[in-house]
PDB file of C-alpha atoms in Angstrom:
ATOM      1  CA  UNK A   1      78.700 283.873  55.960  1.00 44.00           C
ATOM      2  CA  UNK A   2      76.172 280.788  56.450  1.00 51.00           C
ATOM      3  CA  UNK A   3      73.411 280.935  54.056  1.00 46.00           C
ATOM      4  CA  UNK A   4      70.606 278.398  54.151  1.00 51.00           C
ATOM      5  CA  UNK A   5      67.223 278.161  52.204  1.00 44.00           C
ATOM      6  CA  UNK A   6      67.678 281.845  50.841  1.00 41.00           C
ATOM      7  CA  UNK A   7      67.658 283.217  54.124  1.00 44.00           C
ATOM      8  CA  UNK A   8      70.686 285.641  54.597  1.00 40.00           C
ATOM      9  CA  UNK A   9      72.527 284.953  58.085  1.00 37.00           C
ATOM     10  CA  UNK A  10      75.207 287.066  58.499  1.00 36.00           C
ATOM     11  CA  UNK A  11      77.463 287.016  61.151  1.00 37.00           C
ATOM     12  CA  UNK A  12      75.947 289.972  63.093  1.00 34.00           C
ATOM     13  CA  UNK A  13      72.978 288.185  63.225  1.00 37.00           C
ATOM     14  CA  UNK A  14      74.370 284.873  64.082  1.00 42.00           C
ATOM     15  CA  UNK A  15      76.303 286.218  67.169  1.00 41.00           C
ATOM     16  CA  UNK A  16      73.500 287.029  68.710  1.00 41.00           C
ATOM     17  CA  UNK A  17      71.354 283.609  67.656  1.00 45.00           C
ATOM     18  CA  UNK A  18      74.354 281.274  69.259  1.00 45.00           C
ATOM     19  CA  UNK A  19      72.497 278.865  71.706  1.00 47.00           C
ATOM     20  CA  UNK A  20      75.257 277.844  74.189  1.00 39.00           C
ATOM     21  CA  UNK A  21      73.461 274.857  74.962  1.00 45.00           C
ATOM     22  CA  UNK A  22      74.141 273.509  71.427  1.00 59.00           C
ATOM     23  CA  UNK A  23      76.636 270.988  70.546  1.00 77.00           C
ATOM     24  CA  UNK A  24      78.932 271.858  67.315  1.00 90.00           C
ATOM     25  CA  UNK A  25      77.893 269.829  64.337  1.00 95.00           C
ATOM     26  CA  UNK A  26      80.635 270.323  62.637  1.00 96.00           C
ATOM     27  CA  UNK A  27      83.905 272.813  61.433  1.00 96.00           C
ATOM     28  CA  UNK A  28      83.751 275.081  58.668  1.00 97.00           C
ATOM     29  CA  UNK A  29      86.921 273.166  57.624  1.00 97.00           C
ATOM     30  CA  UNK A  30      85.172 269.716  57.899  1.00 97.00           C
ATOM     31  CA  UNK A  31      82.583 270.683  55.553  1.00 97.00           C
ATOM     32  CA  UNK A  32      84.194 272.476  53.126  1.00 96.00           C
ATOM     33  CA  UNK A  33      86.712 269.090  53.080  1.00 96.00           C
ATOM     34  CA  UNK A  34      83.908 266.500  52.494  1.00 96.00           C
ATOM     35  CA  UNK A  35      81.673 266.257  49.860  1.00 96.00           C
ATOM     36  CA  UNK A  36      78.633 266.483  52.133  1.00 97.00           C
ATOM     37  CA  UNK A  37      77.930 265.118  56.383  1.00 97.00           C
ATOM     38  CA  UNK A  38      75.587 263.695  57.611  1.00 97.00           C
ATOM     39  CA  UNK A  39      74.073 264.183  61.436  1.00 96.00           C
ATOM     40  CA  UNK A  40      71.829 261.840  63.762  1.00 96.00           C
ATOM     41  CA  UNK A  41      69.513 264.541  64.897  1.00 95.00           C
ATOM     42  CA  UNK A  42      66.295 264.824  66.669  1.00 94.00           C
ATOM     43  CA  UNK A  43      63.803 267.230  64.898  1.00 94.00           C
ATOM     44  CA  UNK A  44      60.282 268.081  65.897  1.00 92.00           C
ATOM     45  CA  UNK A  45      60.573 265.025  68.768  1.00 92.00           C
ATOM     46  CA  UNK A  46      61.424 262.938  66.049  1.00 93.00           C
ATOM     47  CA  UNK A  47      65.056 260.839  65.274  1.00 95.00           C
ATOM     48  CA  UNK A  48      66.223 261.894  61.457  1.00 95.00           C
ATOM     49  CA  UNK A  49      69.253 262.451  59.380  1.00 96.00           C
ATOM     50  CA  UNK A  50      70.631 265.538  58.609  1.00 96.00           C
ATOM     51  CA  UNK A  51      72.489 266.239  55.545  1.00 97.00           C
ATOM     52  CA  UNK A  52      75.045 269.237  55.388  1.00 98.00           C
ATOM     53  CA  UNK A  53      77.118 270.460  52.697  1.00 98.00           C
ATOM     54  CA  UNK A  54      78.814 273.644  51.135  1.00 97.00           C
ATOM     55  CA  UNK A  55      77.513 274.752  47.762  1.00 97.00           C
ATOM     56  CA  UNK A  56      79.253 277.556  46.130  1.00 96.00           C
ATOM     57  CA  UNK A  57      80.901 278.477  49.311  1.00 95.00           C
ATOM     58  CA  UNK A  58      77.570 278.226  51.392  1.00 96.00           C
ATOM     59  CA  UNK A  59      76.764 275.803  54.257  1.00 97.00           C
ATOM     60  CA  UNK A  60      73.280 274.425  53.873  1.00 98.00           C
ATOM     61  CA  UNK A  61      71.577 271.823  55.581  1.00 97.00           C
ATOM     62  CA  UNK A  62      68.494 269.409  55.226  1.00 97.00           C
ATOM     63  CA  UNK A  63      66.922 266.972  57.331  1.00 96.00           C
ATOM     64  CA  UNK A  64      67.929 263.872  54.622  1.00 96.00           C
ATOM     65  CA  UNK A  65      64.477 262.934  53.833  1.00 92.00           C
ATOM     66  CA  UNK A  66      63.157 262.446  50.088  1.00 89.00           C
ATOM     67  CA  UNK A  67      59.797 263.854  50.247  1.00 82.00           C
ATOM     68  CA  UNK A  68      58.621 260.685  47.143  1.00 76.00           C
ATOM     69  CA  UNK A  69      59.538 257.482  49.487  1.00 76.00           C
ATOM     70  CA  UNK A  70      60.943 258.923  52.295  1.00 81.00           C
ATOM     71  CA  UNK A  71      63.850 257.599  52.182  1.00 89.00           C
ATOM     72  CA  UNK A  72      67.800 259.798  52.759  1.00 94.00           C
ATOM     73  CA  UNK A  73      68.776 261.150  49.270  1.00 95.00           C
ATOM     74  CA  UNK A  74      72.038 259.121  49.661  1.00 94.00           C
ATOM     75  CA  UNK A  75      70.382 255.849  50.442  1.00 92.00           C
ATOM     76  CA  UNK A  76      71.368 253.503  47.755  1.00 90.00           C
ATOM     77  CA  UNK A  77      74.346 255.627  46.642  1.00 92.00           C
ATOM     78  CA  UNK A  78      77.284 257.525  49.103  1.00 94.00           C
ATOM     79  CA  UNK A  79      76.489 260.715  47.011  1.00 95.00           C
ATOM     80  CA  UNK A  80      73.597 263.287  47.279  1.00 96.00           C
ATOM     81  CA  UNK A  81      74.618 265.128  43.964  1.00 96.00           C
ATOM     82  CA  UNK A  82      73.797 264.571  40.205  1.00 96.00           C
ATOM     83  CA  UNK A  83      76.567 264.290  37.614  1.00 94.00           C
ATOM     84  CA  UNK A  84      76.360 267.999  37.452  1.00 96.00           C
ATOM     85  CA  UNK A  85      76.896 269.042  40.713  1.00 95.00           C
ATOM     86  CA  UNK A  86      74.393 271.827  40.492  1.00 97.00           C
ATOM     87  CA  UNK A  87      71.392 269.466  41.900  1.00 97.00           C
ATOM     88  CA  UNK A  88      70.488 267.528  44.645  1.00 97.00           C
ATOM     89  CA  UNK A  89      69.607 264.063  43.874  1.00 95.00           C
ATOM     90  CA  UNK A  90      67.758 261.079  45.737  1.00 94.00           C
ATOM     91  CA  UNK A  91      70.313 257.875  44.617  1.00 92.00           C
ATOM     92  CA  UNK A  92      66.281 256.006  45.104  1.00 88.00           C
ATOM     93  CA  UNK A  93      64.625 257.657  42.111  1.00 87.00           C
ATOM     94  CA  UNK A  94      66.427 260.133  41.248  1.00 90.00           C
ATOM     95  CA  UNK A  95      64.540 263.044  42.246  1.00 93.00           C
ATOM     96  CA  UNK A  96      66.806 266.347  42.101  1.00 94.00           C
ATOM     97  CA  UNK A  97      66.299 269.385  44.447  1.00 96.00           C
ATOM     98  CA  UNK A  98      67.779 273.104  44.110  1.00 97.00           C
ATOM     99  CA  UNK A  99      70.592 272.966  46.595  1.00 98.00           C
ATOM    100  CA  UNK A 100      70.188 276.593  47.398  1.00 98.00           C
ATOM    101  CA  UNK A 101      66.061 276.081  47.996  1.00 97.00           C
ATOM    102  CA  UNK A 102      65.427 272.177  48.908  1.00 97.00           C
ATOM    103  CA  UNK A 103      62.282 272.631  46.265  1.00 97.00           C
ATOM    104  CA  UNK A 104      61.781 269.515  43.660  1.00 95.00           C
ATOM    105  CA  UNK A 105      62.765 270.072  39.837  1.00 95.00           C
ATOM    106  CA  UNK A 106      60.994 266.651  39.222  1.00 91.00           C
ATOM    107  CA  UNK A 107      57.525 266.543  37.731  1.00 90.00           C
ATOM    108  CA  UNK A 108      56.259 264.298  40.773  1.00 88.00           C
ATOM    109  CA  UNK A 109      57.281 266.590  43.106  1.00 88.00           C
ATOM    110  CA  UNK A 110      57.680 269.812  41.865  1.00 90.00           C
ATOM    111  CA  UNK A 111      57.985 272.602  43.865  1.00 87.00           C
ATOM    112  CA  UNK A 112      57.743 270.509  46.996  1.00 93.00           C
ATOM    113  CA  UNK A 113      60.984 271.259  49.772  1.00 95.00           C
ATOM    114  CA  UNK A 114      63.033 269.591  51.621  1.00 96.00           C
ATOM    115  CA  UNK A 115      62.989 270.767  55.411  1.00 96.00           C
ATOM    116  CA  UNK A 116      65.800 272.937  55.355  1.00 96.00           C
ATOM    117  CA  UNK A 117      67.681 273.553  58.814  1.00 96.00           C
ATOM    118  CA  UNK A 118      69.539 276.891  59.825  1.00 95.00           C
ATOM    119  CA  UNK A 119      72.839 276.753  60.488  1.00 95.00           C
ATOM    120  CA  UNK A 120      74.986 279.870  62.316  1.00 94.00           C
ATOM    121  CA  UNK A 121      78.508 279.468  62.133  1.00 95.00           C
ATOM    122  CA  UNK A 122      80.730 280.921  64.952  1.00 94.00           C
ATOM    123  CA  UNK A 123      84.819 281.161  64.497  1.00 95.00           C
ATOM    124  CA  UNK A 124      84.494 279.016  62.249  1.00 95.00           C
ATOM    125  CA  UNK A 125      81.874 276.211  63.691  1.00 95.00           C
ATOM    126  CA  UNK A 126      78.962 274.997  62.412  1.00 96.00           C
ATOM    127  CA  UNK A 127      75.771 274.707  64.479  1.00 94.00           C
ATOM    128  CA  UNK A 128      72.207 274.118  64.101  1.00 94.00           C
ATOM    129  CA  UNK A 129      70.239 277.220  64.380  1.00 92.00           C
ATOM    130  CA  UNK A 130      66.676 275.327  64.835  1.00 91.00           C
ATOM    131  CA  UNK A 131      64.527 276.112  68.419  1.00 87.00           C
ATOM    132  CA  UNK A 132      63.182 272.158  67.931  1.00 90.00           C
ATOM    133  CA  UNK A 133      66.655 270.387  67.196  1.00 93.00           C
ATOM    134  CA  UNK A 134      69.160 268.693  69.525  1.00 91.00           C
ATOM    135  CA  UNK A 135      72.036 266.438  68.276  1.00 92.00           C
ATOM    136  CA  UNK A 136      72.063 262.742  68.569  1.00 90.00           C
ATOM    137  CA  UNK A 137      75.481 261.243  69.818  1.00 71.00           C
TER     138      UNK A 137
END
């Protein structure tokens, strides 16, 4: 099952969401193997990084954009989670984000999201579930 932003997608569902047209962003295998990816995408007309990673056996995904300086989460550090593990964290500031929700724990922020990005997984592929997203090669 591929979870992302709270919304349940389970693989009924995503069967019939699959956009042929879509290029794979990654394996379930690849993901659950790294600590997080990272994607050139184009969202909303626009070029961005997207940031994908499994947390507690979910795949979620994020366009990689700190809503305080938009800047990635992992741009000063090759890491986008706290000591923890159970947060998000911009290597800028330091900002931390629910992985499960994208919103800001931080006082500056709080309760501010990241753009989260649907995923669908199918036999074990990853890809992006978004009407206004194509892959960058």
């Amino acid at each position: 099952m591929v979870e992302n932003a709270g919304e349940d997608l389970g693989l009924k569902s995503v069967s019939a969401m699959a956009n042929d047209h879509t290029k794979p962003a990654c394996t379930r295998e690849e993901l659950d193997k790294a600590d997080y990816l990272t994607r050139q995408i184009r969202f909303k007309k626009q070029p961005v990084s997207a940031i994908m990673f499994a947390f507690e056996g979910i795949a979620y995904a994020y366009v990689n954009h700190c809503m305080h300086m938009h800047r990635p989460l992992n741009c000063e550090q090759d890491a986008i989670f706290d000591e923890s593990g159970l947060y998000l964290r911009c290597s800028m500031h330091g900002f931390i984000f629910d992985p499960k929700t994208g919103e800001c724990q931080s006082p500056v922020c709080f309760g501010q999201r990241l753009q989260s990005l649907r995923l669908e997984e199918i036999d074990g592929t990853l890809y992006f579930a978004e009407k206004h997203l194509t892959l960058i090669d």
